PDB file of C-alpha atoms and ligand atoms in Angstrom:
ATOM      1  CA  MET A   1      10.924  -5.372 134.382  1.00 97.00           C
ATOM      2  CA  LYS A   2      11.792  -1.922 135.096  1.00 98.00           C
ATOM      3  CA  PHE A   3      10.574   0.865 132.793  1.00 98.00           C
ATOM      4  CA  THR A   4      10.725   4.705 132.863  1.00 99.00           C
ATOM      5  CA  LYS A   5       7.373   6.654 131.954  1.00 98.00           C
ATOM      6  CA  MET A   6       7.934   9.629 129.759  1.00 98.00           C
ATOM      7  CA  GLN A   7       5.672  12.296 127.947  1.00 98.00           C
ATOM      8  CA  GLY A   8       6.805  15.063 125.153  1.00 98.00           C
ATOM      9  CA  ILE A   9       3.616  17.379 125.036  1.00 98.00           C
ATOM     10  CA  GLY A  10       1.495  14.932 126.234  1.00 98.00           C
ATOM     11  CA  ASN A  11       1.834  12.304 124.040  1.00 98.00           C
ATOM     12  CA  ASP A  12       3.081   9.596 126.433  1.00 98.00           C
ATOM     13  CA  TYR A  13       4.767   6.132 126.578  1.00 99.00           C
ATOM     14  CA  VAL A  14       6.557   3.607 128.191  1.00 98.00           C
ATOM     15  CA  TYR A  15      10.277   3.902 127.694  1.00 99.00           C
ATOM     16  CA  VAL A  16      12.222   0.237 128.676  1.00 98.00           C
ATOM     17  CA  ASN A  17      16.444   0.620 129.274  1.00 98.00           C
ATOM     18  CA  CYS A  18      17.109  -2.929 126.730  1.00 98.00           C
ATOM     19  CA  PHE A  19      20.435  -1.809 127.852  1.00 98.00           C
ATOM     20  CA  GLU A  20      19.346  -3.723 131.375  1.00 98.00           C
ATOM     21  CA  GLU A  21      16.129  -5.207 130.584  1.00 98.00           C
ATOM     22  CA  LYS A  22      14.894  -8.309 128.029  1.00 97.00           C
ATOM     23  CA  VAL A  23      12.039  -7.733 125.971  1.00 98.00           C
ATOM     24  CA  GLU A  24      10.326 -10.464 124.613  1.00 96.00           C
ATOM     25  CA  ASN A  25       6.907  -9.530 122.557  1.00 97.00           C
ATOM     26  CA  PRO A  26       7.001  -5.951 122.242  1.00 98.00           C
ATOM     27  CA  GLY A  27       3.807  -6.070 120.060  1.00 98.00           C
ATOM     28  CA  LYS A  28       2.255  -7.976 122.530  1.00 98.00           C
ATOM     29  CA  LEU A  29       3.785  -5.679 126.088  1.00 98.00           C
ATOM     30  CA  ALA A  30       2.491  -2.132 123.810  1.00 98.00           C
ATOM     31  CA  VAL A  31      -0.799  -2.987 124.533  1.00 98.00           C
ATOM     32  CA  ARG A  32      -1.010  -4.411 127.662  1.00 98.00           C
ATOM     33  CA  VAL A  33       0.982  -2.051 129.137  1.00 98.00           C
ATOM     34  CA  SER A  34      -0.736   1.551 127.141  1.00 98.00           C
ATOM     35  CA  ASP A  35      -4.017   0.332 128.478  1.00 98.00           C
ATOM     36  CA  ARG A  36      -5.436   2.598 130.917  1.00 98.00           C
ATOM     37  CA  HIS A  37      -7.573   1.257 133.133  1.00 97.00           C
ATOM     38  CA  PHE A  38      -5.675  -2.718 133.467  1.00 97.00           C
ATOM     39  CA  GLY A  39      -2.360  -1.377 132.116  1.00 97.00           C
ATOM     40  CA  ILE A  40       0.652   1.976 133.285  1.00 98.00           C
ATOM     41  CA  GLY A  41      -1.750   3.319 130.786  1.00 98.00           C
ATOM     42  CA  SER A  42       0.515   5.582 127.633  1.00 98.00           C
ATOM     43  CA  ASP A  43       0.094   5.558 123.934  1.00 98.00           C
ATOM     44  CA  GLY A  44       2.248   2.924 122.813  1.00 98.00           C
ATOM     45  CA  LEU A  45       6.309   1.126 124.126  1.00 98.00           C
ATOM     46  CA  ILE A  46       9.456   2.738 122.929  1.00 99.00           C
ATOM     47  CA  LEU A  47      12.267   0.615 124.018  1.00 99.00           C
ATOM     48  CA  ILE A  48      15.997   2.288 123.940  1.00 99.00           C
ATOM     49  CA  LYS A  49      18.019  -0.557 122.663  1.00 98.00           C
ATOM     50  CA  PRO A  50      22.035  -0.759 121.377  1.00 98.00           C
ATOM     51  CA  SER A  51      22.822   0.328 118.061  1.00 98.00           C
ATOM     52  CA  GLU A  52      25.894  -0.415 115.292  1.00 98.00           C
ATOM     53  CA  ARG A  53      24.985   2.303 113.267  1.00 98.00           C
ATOM     54  CA  ALA A  54      24.146   4.680 115.515  1.00 98.00           C
ATOM     55  CA  ASP A  55      24.667   5.777 119.322  1.00 98.00           C
ATOM     56  CA  PHE A  56      21.726   4.001 120.845  1.00 98.00           C
ATOM     57  CA  CYS A  57      18.259   2.911 118.333  1.00 98.00           C
ATOM     58  CA  MET A  58      14.547   3.587 119.008  1.00 98.00           C
ATOM     59  CA  GLU A  59      11.989   0.883 118.249  1.00 98.00           C
ATOM     60  CA  MET A  60       8.437   2.268 118.620  1.00 98.00           C
ATOM     61  CA  TYR A  61       4.915   0.446 119.015  1.00 98.00           C
ATOM     62  CA  ASN A  62       2.152   1.960 119.387  1.00 98.00           C
ATOM     63  CA  ALA A  63      -0.818   1.144 121.525  1.00 98.00           C
ATOM     64  CA  ASP A  64      -2.198  -1.149 119.425  1.00 98.00           C
ATOM     65  CA  GLY A  65       0.527  -3.182 119.265  1.00 98.00           C
ATOM     66  CA  SER A  66       1.556  -2.481 115.549  1.00 98.00           C
ATOM     67  CA  GLU A  67       5.579  -1.315 114.983  1.00 98.00           C
ATOM     68  CA  GLY A  68       6.133   2.758 114.393  1.00 98.00           C
ATOM     69  CA  ALA A  69       8.792   3.290 112.194  1.00 97.00           C
ATOM     70  CA  MET A  70       9.594   6.741 113.372  1.00 98.00           C
ATOM     71  CA  CYS A  71       7.998   8.650 116.359  1.00 98.00           C
ATOM     72  CA  GLY A  72       8.987  12.286 117.063  1.00 98.00           C
ATOM     73  CA  ASN A  73       8.169  13.127 120.451  1.00 98.00           C
ATOM     74  CA  GLY A  74       9.193   9.323 121.532  1.00 98.00           C
ATOM     75  CA  VAL A  75      12.804  10.472 119.371  1.00 98.00           C
ATOM     76  CA  ARG A  76      12.779  13.103 121.987  1.00 99.00           C
ATOM     77  CA  CYS A  77      12.683  11.736 124.896  1.00 99.00           C
ATOM     78  CA  VAL A  78      15.055   9.070 124.029  1.00 99.00           C
ATOM     79  CA  GLY A  79      17.329  11.482 124.180  1.00 98.00           C
ATOM     80  CA  LYS A  80      16.767  12.771 127.669  1.00 99.00           C
ATOM     81  CA  TYR A  81      17.117   9.329 128.992  1.00 99.00           C
ATOM     82  CA  VAL A  82      20.456   8.308 127.776  1.00 98.00           C
ATOM     83  CA  TYR A  83      21.772  11.590 129.252  1.00 98.00           C
ATOM     84  CA  ASP A  84      19.842  12.227 131.758  1.00 98.00           C
ATOM     85  CA  TYR A  85      19.837   8.072 133.350  1.00 98.00           C
ATOM     86  CA  GLY A  86      23.298   8.408 132.903  1.00 98.00           C
ATOM     87  CA  LEU A  87      24.108   6.616 128.849  1.00 98.00           C
ATOM     88  CA  THR A  88      25.806   9.268 127.341  1.00 98.00           C
ATOM     89  CA  GLU A  89      27.114  12.672 128.173  1.00 98.00           C
ATOM     90  CA  GLN A  90      26.987  13.540 124.944  1.00 98.00           C
ATOM     91  CA  THR A  91      24.687  16.437 123.993  1.00 98.00           C
ATOM     92  CA  SER A  92      25.349  15.950 120.737  1.00 98.00           C
ATOM     93  CA  ILE A  93      23.490  12.239 119.493  1.00 98.00           C
ATOM     94  CA  GLN A  94      22.539  10.364 116.699  1.00 98.00           C
ATOM     95  CA  VAL A  95      19.275   7.371 117.436  1.00 98.00           C
ATOM     96  CA  GLU A  96      19.044   4.931 114.608  1.00 98.00           C
ATOM     97  CA  THR A  97      15.304   4.188 114.107  1.00 98.00           C
ATOM     98  CA  LYS A  98      13.264   2.143 111.345  1.00 98.00           C
ATOM     99  CA  SER A  99      13.040   5.917 109.251  1.00 97.00           C
ATOM    100  CA  GLY A 100      16.662   6.008 109.775  1.00 97.00           C
ATOM    101  CA  ILE A 101      19.436   8.030 111.968  1.00 98.00           C
ATOM    102  CA  LYS A 102      18.204  10.800 113.349  1.00 98.00           C
ATOM    103  CA  TYR A 103      20.929  13.487 114.662  1.00 98.00           C
ATOM    104  CA  LEU A 104      19.582  15.549 118.428  1.00 98.00           C
ATOM    105  CA  ASP A 105      20.970  18.367 120.707  1.00 98.00           C
ATOM    106  CA  LEU A 106      19.959  17.941 123.439  1.00 98.00           C
ATOM    107  CA  THR A 107      19.541  21.389 125.229  1.00 98.00           C
ATOM    108  CA  VAL A 108      20.550  20.840 129.369  1.00 98.00           C
ATOM    109  CA  GLU A 109      19.311  23.181 132.556  1.00 98.00           C
ATOM    110  CA  GLU A 110      20.112  22.150 135.849  1.00 97.00           C
ATOM    111  CA  GLY A 111      21.973  18.678 135.121  1.00 97.00           C
ATOM    112  CA  LYS A 112      18.795  17.366 132.631  1.00 98.00           C
ATOM    113  CA  VAL A 113      17.575  17.228 129.506  1.00 98.00           C
ATOM    114  CA  SER A 114      14.784  20.499 129.176  1.00 98.00           C
ATOM    115  CA  GLN A 115      14.652  20.674 125.340  1.00 98.00           C
ATOM    116  CA  VAL A 116      15.510  18.432 121.885  1.00 98.00           C
ATOM    117  CA  ARG A 117      15.888  19.340 118.696  1.00 98.00           C
ATOM    118  CA  VAL A 118      15.918  16.796 115.998  1.00 98.00           C
ATOM    119  CA  ASN A 119      17.272  16.950 112.701  1.00 98.00           C
ATOM    120  CA  MET A 120      14.050  15.064 111.191  1.00 98.00           C
ATOM    121  CA  GLY A 121      15.969  14.247 107.689  1.00 98.00           C
ATOM    122  CA  ALA A 122      13.724  14.847 104.588  1.00 98.00           C
ATOM    123  CA  PRO A 123      10.137  14.685 104.031  1.00 98.00           C
ATOM    124  CA  GLU A 124       8.260  12.224 101.123  1.00 98.00           C
ATOM    125  CA  LEU A 125       5.788  13.864  99.276  1.00 98.00           C
ATOM    126  CA  SER A 126       5.796  10.909  96.245  1.00 98.00           C
ATOM    127  CA  PRO A 127       2.414   8.542  96.511  1.00 98.00           C
ATOM    128  CA  SER A 128       4.417   5.692  96.644  1.00 98.00           C
ATOM    129  CA  GLY A 129       6.729   6.945  99.910  1.00 97.00           C
ATOM    130  CA  ILE A 130       4.265   7.963 101.511  1.00 98.00           C
ATOM    131  CA  PRO A 131       2.280   4.992 100.562  1.00 98.00           C
ATOM    132  CA  VAL A 132      -1.634   6.499  99.233  1.00 98.00           C
ATOM    133  CA  LEU A 133      -2.425   4.811  95.980  1.00 98.00           C
ATOM    134  CA  ALA A 134      -3.074   8.368  94.045  1.00 97.00           C
ATOM    135  CA  ASP A 135      -1.286   9.371  90.323  1.00 95.00           C
ATOM    136  CA  GLY A 136       1.219  11.802  89.727  1.00 96.00           C
ATOM    137  CA  ASP A 137       4.667  12.775  92.329  1.00 97.00           C
ATOM    138  CA  LYS A 138       2.828  14.175  95.240  1.00 98.00           C
ATOM    139  CA  VAL A 139      -0.307  14.984  96.804  1.00 98.00           C
ATOM    140  CA  LEU A 140      -0.891  18.284  97.530  1.00 98.00           C
ATOM    141  CA  ASP A 141      -5.116  19.767  98.124  1.00 98.00           C
ATOM    142  CA  ALA A 142      -6.306  16.827  96.627  1.00 97.00           C
ATOM    143  CA  PRO A 143     -10.034  15.449  97.004  1.00 97.00           C
ATOM    144  CA  ILE A 144     -10.467  12.605  99.381  1.00 97.00           C
ATOM    145  CA  MET A 145     -14.192  11.628 100.150  1.00 97.00           C
ATOM    146  CA  VAL A 146     -14.605  10.674 103.550  1.00 97.00           C
ATOM    147  CA  ASP A 147     -18.249   9.504 105.728  1.00 96.00           C
ATOM    148  CA  GLY A 148     -20.057  11.274 102.828  1.00 97.00           C
ATOM    149  CA  ARG A 149     -17.819  13.949 102.753  1.00 97.00           C
ATOM    150  CA  GLU A 150     -14.896  15.765  99.894  1.00 97.00           C
ATOM    151  CA  TYR A 151     -12.416  16.894 101.789  1.00 97.00           C
ATOM    152  CA  ARG A 152      -8.817  18.803 100.711  1.00 97.00           C
ATOM    153  CA  MET A 153      -5.794  16.545 101.730  1.00 98.00           C
ATOM    154  CA  THR A 154      -1.931  17.541 101.955  1.00 98.00           C
ATOM    155  CA  CYS A 155      -0.576  13.679 101.918  1.00 98.00           C
ATOM    156  CA  VAL A 156       3.805  13.593 103.599  1.00 98.00           C
ATOM    157  CA  SER A 157       5.697  10.624 104.903  1.00 98.00           C
ATOM    158  CA  MET A 158       8.190  11.809 107.993  1.00 98.00           C
ATOM    159  CA  GLY A 159       9.506   8.137 107.955  1.00 97.00           C
ATOM    160  CA  ASN A 160       5.704   7.581 108.688  1.00 98.00           C
ATOM    161  CA  PRO A 161       2.875   8.469 106.271  1.00 98.00           C
ATOM    162  CA  HIS A 162       0.095  11.384 107.097  1.00 98.00           C
ATOM    163  CA  ALA A 163      -2.493  12.718 105.946  1.00 98.00           C
ATOM    164  CA  VAL A 164      -2.953  16.366 106.622  1.00 98.00           C
ATOM    165  CA  VAL A 165      -6.530  18.313 105.933  1.00 98.00           C
ATOM    166  CA  TYR A 166      -7.702  21.708 106.438  1.00 98.00           C
ATOM    167  CA  LEU A 167     -10.463  22.691 108.171  1.00 97.00           C
ATOM    168  CA  ASN A 168     -12.062  26.048 109.824  1.00 96.00           C
ATOM    169  CA  ASP A 169     -12.684  24.748 112.852  1.00 96.00           C
ATOM    170  CA  VAL A 170     -10.731  22.054 114.956  1.00 97.00           C
ATOM    171  CA  LYS A 171     -12.108  22.374 118.030  1.00 95.00           C
ATOM    172  CA  ASN A 172     -15.249  21.066 117.041  1.00 95.00           C
ATOM    173  CA  LEU A 173     -14.512  18.029 115.075  1.00 95.00           C
ATOM    174  CA  GLU A 174     -16.458  14.746 115.210  1.00 96.00           C
ATOM    175  CA  ILE A 175     -12.412  12.968 115.675  1.00 98.00           C
ATOM    176  CA  GLU A 176     -13.674   9.731 116.905  1.00 98.00           C
ATOM    177  CA  LYS A 177     -15.492   9.162 114.067  1.00 98.00           C
ATOM    178  CA  ILE A 178     -13.731   9.952 111.092  1.00 98.00           C
ATOM    179  CA  GLY A 179     -10.046   9.736 112.473  1.00 98.00           C
ATOM    180  CA  PRO A 180     -11.137   6.222 111.694  1.00 98.00           C
ATOM    181  CA  MET A 181     -12.102   6.622 108.139  1.00 98.00           C
ATOM    182  CA  PHE A 182      -9.796   8.803 107.711  1.00 98.00           C
ATOM    183  CA  GLU A 183      -6.967   5.738 109.564  1.00 98.00           C
ATOM    184  CA  MET A 184      -8.781   2.571 107.611  1.00 98.00           C
ATOM    185  CA  HIS A 185      -9.507   4.381 104.334  1.00 98.00           C
ATOM    186  CA  PRO A 186      -8.844   2.391 101.450  1.00 98.00           C
ATOM    187  CA  CYS A 187      -6.116   4.292  99.531  1.00 98.00           C
ATOM    188  CA  PHE A 188      -3.426   4.533 102.346  1.00 98.00           C
ATOM    189  CA  PRO A 189      -2.334   0.701 102.069  1.00 98.00           C
ATOM    190  CA  ASP A 190      -0.187   0.782 105.078  1.00 98.00           C
ATOM    191  CA  ARG A 191      -3.035   2.837 107.262  1.00 98.00           C
ATOM    192  CA  VAL A 192      -2.549   6.768 108.145  1.00 98.00           C
ATOM    193  CA  ASN A 193      -2.094   9.027 111.039  1.00 98.00           C
ATOM    194  CA  THR A 194      -4.038  12.014 109.651  1.00 98.00           C
ATOM    195  CA  GLU A 195      -3.649  16.074 111.436  1.00 98.00           C
ATOM    196  CA  PHE A 196      -6.928  18.274 111.242  1.00 98.00           C
ATOM    197  CA  VAL A 197      -4.774  21.717 111.109  1.00 98.00           C
ATOM    198  CA  ARG A 198      -6.323  25.058 111.119  1.00 98.00           C
ATOM    199  CA  VAL A 199      -4.443  27.868 109.990  1.00 98.00           C
ATOM    200  CA  VAL A 200      -4.012  30.662 112.785  1.00 98.00           C
ATOM    201  CA  ASP A 201      -1.336  33.117 111.061  1.00 98.00           C
ATOM    202  CA  GLY A 202       1.877  32.950 108.355  1.00 98.00           C
ATOM    203  CA  HIS A 203       3.183  30.979 111.106  1.00 98.00           C
ATOM    204  CA  THR A 204       1.842  29.208 113.266  1.00 98.00           C
ATOM    205  CA  LEU A 205      -1.079  26.466 112.851  1.00 98.00           C
ATOM    206  CA  GLU A 206      -3.244  24.585 115.168  1.00 98.00           C
ATOM    207  CA  MET A 207      -4.085  20.947 115.023  1.00 98.00           C
ATOM    208  CA  ARG A 208      -5.546  17.316 116.650  1.00 98.00           C
ATOM    209  CA  VAL A 209      -4.281  14.244 114.923  1.00 98.00           C
ATOM    210  CA  TRP A 210      -5.494  10.392 115.304  1.00 98.00           C
ATOM    211  CA  GLU A 211      -2.744   8.704 115.419  1.00 98.00           C
ATOM    212  CA  ARG A 212      -2.842   5.121 112.956  1.00 98.00           C
ATOM    213  CA  GLY A 213      -2.520   2.375 115.952  1.00 98.00           C
ATOM    214  CA  SER A 214      -2.953   5.026 119.439  1.00 98.00           C
ATOM    215  CA  GLY A 215      -5.785   6.779 118.036  1.00 98.00           C
ATOM    216  CA  GLU A 216      -6.523  11.131 119.075  1.00 98.00           C
ATOM    217  CA  THR A 217      -3.413  11.843 120.851  1.00 98.00           C
ATOM    218  CA  LEU A 218      -2.167  15.538 122.141  1.00 98.00           C
ATOM    219  CA  ALA A 219       0.346  15.827 119.632  1.00 98.00           C
ATOM    220  CA  CYS A 220       2.105  14.051 117.202  1.00 98.00           C
ATOM    221  CA  GLY A 221       5.956  15.162 116.505  1.00 98.00           C
ATOM    222  CA  THR A 222       6.143  13.400 113.012  1.00 98.00           C
ATOM    223  CA  GLY A 223       2.349  14.699 112.753  1.00 98.00           C
ATOM    224  CA  ALA A 224       3.631  17.832 113.228  1.00 98.00           C
ATOM    225  CA  CYS A 225       6.251  17.885 111.160  1.00 98.00           C
ATOM    226  CA  ALA A 226       4.315  16.716 108.543  1.00 98.00           C
ATOM    227  CA  VAL A 227       1.346  19.678 108.638  1.00 98.00           C
ATOM    228  CA  ALA A 228       4.749  22.057 108.332  1.00 98.00           C
ATOM    229  CA  VAL A 229       5.535  20.893 105.474  1.00 98.00           C
ATOM    230  CA  ALA A 230       2.094  20.721 103.862  1.00 98.00           C
ATOM    231  CA  SER A 231       1.511  23.807 104.906  1.00 98.00           C
ATOM    232  CA  ILE A 232       4.350  25.490 103.355  1.00 98.00           C
ATOM    233  CA  LEU A 233       3.994  23.742 100.015  1.00 98.00           C
ATOM    234  CA  ASN A 234       0.119  25.046  99.863  1.00 98.00           C
ATOM    235  CA  GLY A 235       1.375  28.314 100.742  1.00 98.00           C
ATOM    236  CA  HIS A 236      -0.357  29.496 104.214  1.00 98.00           C
ATOM    237  CA  VAL A 237       2.745  29.562 106.221  1.00 98.00           C
ATOM    238  CA  SER A 238       7.019  30.502 106.084  1.00 97.00           C
ATOM    239  CA  GLY A 239       9.339  30.614 108.059  1.00 97.00           C
ATOM    240  CA  GLU A 240       9.789  28.707 110.918  1.00 98.00           C
ATOM    241  CA  VAL A 241       6.412  27.645 111.852  1.00 98.00           C
ATOM    242  CA  THR A 242       4.865  26.853 115.772  1.00 98.00           C
ATOM    243  CA  VAL A 243       2.133  24.345 115.932  1.00 98.00           C
ATOM    244  CA  LYS A 244       0.374  24.275 119.049  1.00 98.00           C
ATOM    245  CA  LEU A 245      -0.912  20.787 119.267  1.00 98.00           C
ATOM    246  CA  LEU A 246      -3.567  19.818 122.596  1.00 98.00           C
ATOM    247  CA  GLY A 247      -0.556  19.251 124.608  1.00 98.00           C
ATOM    248  CA  GLY A 248       1.951  21.709 123.579  1.00 98.00           C
ATOM    249  CA  ASP A 249       3.755  24.082 121.122  1.00 98.00           C
ATOM    250  CA  LEU A 250       6.150  22.495 118.619  1.00 98.00           C
ATOM    251  CA  LYS A 251       8.960  24.700 117.040  1.00 98.00           C
ATOM    252  CA  ILE A 252       8.830  23.086 113.112  1.00 98.00           C
ATOM    253  CA  LEU A 253      12.076  24.204 110.330  1.00 98.00           C
ATOM    254  CA  TRP A 254      12.007  22.953 106.713  1.00 98.00           C
ATOM    255  CA  ASP A 255      14.910  23.926 105.843  1.00 98.00           C
ATOM    256  CA  GLU A 256      14.169  23.674 101.973  1.00 96.00           C
ATOM    257  CA  GLN A 257      17.584  24.378 100.666  1.00 97.00           C
ATOM    258  CA  GLU A 258      19.068  21.164 102.752  1.00 98.00           C
ATOM    259  CA  ASN A 259      15.707  19.831 102.100  1.00 98.00           C
ATOM    260  CA  ILE A 260      15.476  18.816 106.238  1.00 98.00           C
ATOM    261  CA  VAL A 261      12.883  19.017 108.566  1.00 98.00           C
ATOM    262  CA  TYR A 262      14.576  20.687 112.387  1.00 98.00           C
ATOM    263  CA  MET A 263      11.537  20.091 115.186  1.00 98.00           C
ATOM    264  CA  THR A 264      12.105  21.591 118.533  1.00 98.00           C
ATOM    265  CA  GLY A 265      10.694  20.377 121.922  1.00 98.00           C
ATOM    266  CA  PRO A 266      10.890  19.597 125.737  1.00 98.00           C
ATOM    267  CA  ALA A 267      10.733  15.439 126.839  1.00 98.00           C
ATOM    268  CA  ALA A 268       9.962  15.000 130.508  1.00 98.00           C
ATOM    269  CA  VAL A 269       9.392  12.305 132.843  1.00 98.00           C
ATOM    270  CA  VAL A 270       6.798  11.468 134.352  1.00 98.00           C
ATOM    271  CA  PHE A 271       7.642   8.045 136.656  1.00 98.00           C
ATOM    272  CA  ASP A 272       9.627   5.364 137.089  1.00 98.00           C
ATOM    273  CA  GLY A 273       8.088   2.152 137.453  1.00 98.00           C
ATOM    274  CA  GLU A 274       8.886  -1.764 137.803  1.00 98.00           C
ATOM    275  CA  ILE A 275       5.865  -4.914 136.393  1.00 97.00           C
ATOM    276  CA  GLU A 276       5.628  -7.728 136.223  1.00 95.00           C
ATOM    277  CA  VAL A 277       6.237  -9.555 132.939  1.00 90.00           C
TER     278      VAL A 277
HETATM  279  N1  API B   1       1.587   6.553 115.635  1.00 59.73           N
HETATM  280  C1  API B   1       2.583   6.716 114.670  1.00 59.73           C
HETATM  281  C2  API B   1       3.489   6.635 115.663  1.00 59.73           C
HETATM  282  C3  API B   1       3.957   7.718 116.332  1.00 59.73           C
HETATM  283  C4  API B   1       4.159   8.658 116.122  1.00 59.73           C
HETATM  284  C5  API B   1       3.514   9.806 117.107  1.00 59.73           C
HETATM  285  N2  API B   1       3.892   9.899 118.209  1.00 59.73           N
HETATM  286  C6  API B   1       4.988  11.496 117.243  1.00 59.73           C
HETATM  287  O1  API B   1       5.680  11.113 117.883  1.00 59.73           O
HETATM  288  O2  API B   1       5.631  11.329 116.220  1.00 59.73           O
HETATM  289  C7  API B   1       3.004   6.088 113.250  1.00 59.73           C
HETATM  290  O3  API B   1       2.191   4.579 113.653  1.00 59.73           O
HETATM  291  O4  API B   1       3.736   5.578 112.591  1.00 59.73           O
END
């Protein structure tokens, strides 16, 4: 099976062009290819497939084999792949995902996509829409006990669930210890992606992320969107927000009149390969 290894600010996946390849058990394949010693090494697997509703369809699997409904860094790489590998000549494309159709604008430099702007749709704030077990119409700066300590969290779905937690220091964070405790917390029936955020200034945030199904990754596109929305709701930032992640920066704009979140960032090919399946 042919594959292409790609990364969006360090959030790396194995991409398979399912116009040419057939994948029988994607969840099992995701676990195998993600292993950084016995496999290719990645945060998961992304399938690029035909769609009846859009130009292409993206199916995404975490490193533990669980299917994710949306992947922000992944959809930018899908946009790059379909243009650079000749599946389209358009620079405005639609990609069907489990969390709806996403609209991409591709920036082309010297014949290759360098940046992608994604219309990520509307954030979801209702507890049932996250989902999170909580009263009220949104979870904003709410207490949650983890490992005997109270944290304050804001919950946002970008098609997948996020818990945004503010700290004064995200560098010296025992993320390997508390990340799984948030991920598996009983108030999240579908588990959760957790972002740990430090406010740098009125337009800049620094974050680390413990991803549902993949552990700490260098970046999370949906997470950066959730962090920007939560930070605007909590009054920490305004306007276009720069989110600084371990793997690089993303620009996030929440157009509150349209109630649409836009994410802009790079996408890159690492290498092409082939494995026996
Ligand atoms: N772990 C996520 C999917 C990947 C999201 C992330 N890599 C992104 O760029 O948005 C989930 O299970 O909801």
